Amino acid sequence: MLQSPTQRSGAYIDRMSYYCRGWTFDVNAKADATACPFNFLYWDFLARNRTALEGNPRIAPMYRTLDKMSEERRTEIAADASRFLSTLES
């Protein structure tokens, strides 16, 4: 069964596992420095790899959800992902 967009998030990972225990990020926050990285890295990955992935019919629903997001939200996702990934490169 295909997961809803909210099931691809830190909150879902927190509900389904123990990996978020002791985590410094807020699994319910969707943006800013306190947000769980899974809340924006998933969408950033899809946006950056659209050309290679959008032809897959099993991924098409996720692209429809991404397309419904405002341009402001997609920009926020890209900025949060870039900020977070830059902390890993040090």
XYZ file of C-alpha atoms in Angstrom:
90
model
C 0.000 0.000 0.000
C 1.271 3.458 -0.911
C 2.091 5.646 2.062
C 0.622 9.090 2.469
C 3.013 12.055 2.368
C 2.812 12.380 6.148
C 4.060 8.802 6.485
C 7.335 9.793 4.847
C 8.331 12.008 7.715
C 10.107 12.135 11.000
C 6.798 11.716 12.830
C 6.164 8.441 10.993
C 9.673 7.170 11.720
C 9.188 8.162 15.363
C 5.885 6.239 15.551
C 7.255 3.139 13.857
C 10.686 2.864 15.502
C 12.886 3.915 18.365
C 15.397 5.755 16.143
C 14.164 9.222 17.110
C 14.531 8.761 20.865
C 17.026 11.264 22.156
C 16.921 13.033 18.791
C 17.600 16.761 19.016
C 15.204 17.585 16.164
C 11.448 18.105 16.410
C 9.760 15.305 14.441
C 6.597 17.387 14.107
C 8.267 20.552 12.757
C 8.256 20.748 8.961
C 10.737 23.605 8.504
C 13.583 25.521 10.145
C 16.684 24.396 12.009
C 14.694 22.435 14.618
C 12.761 20.308 12.089
C 13.574 16.637 11.668
C 15.707 16.323 8.514
C 13.482 13.535 7.178
C 10.665 16.084 6.902
C 12.489 17.956 4.123
C 15.214 15.610 2.813
C 12.630 13.247 1.278
C 10.990 16.012 -0.763
C 14.330 17.554 -1.685
C 15.545 14.182 -3.000
C 12.430 13.829 -5.155
C 12.754 17.376 -6.496
C 16.452 16.996 -7.337
C 15.955 13.613 -9.025
C 12.715 14.332 -10.837
C 14.076 13.710 -14.339
C 15.215 10.208 -13.439
C 12.247 9.223 -11.249
C 9.052 10.874 -12.447
C 8.433 8.282 -15.151
C 7.983 5.570 -12.518
C 4.222 5.104 -11.993
C 4.708 4.103 -8.343
C 6.374 7.444 -7.630
C 3.901 9.575 -9.612
C 1.612 10.174 -6.575
C 4.496 11.691 -4.649
C 5.244 14.061 -7.528
C 1.581 15.091 -7.612
C 1.858 15.934 -3.904
C 5.100 17.827 -4.483
C 3.476 19.757 -7.345
C 0.610 20.824 -5.049
C 3.074 22.464 -2.650
C 3.485 26.191 -3.008
C 6.631 27.530 -4.629
C 7.458 29.091 -1.249
C 7.244 25.696 0.491
C 9.412 24.011 -2.175
C 11.996 26.785 -1.821
C 11.907 26.331 1.955
C 12.441 22.564 1.544
C 15.456 23.127 -0.723
C 16.952 25.698 1.666
C 16.467 23.471 4.730
C 17.969 20.486 2.916
C 20.946 22.504 1.721
C 21.532 23.890 5.210
C 21.359 20.458 6.809
C 23.512 18.702 4.192
C 26.183 21.393 4.485
C 26.575 20.498 8.163
C 27.449 16.931 7.153
C 30.214 17.993 4.792
C 32.554 19.394 7.443
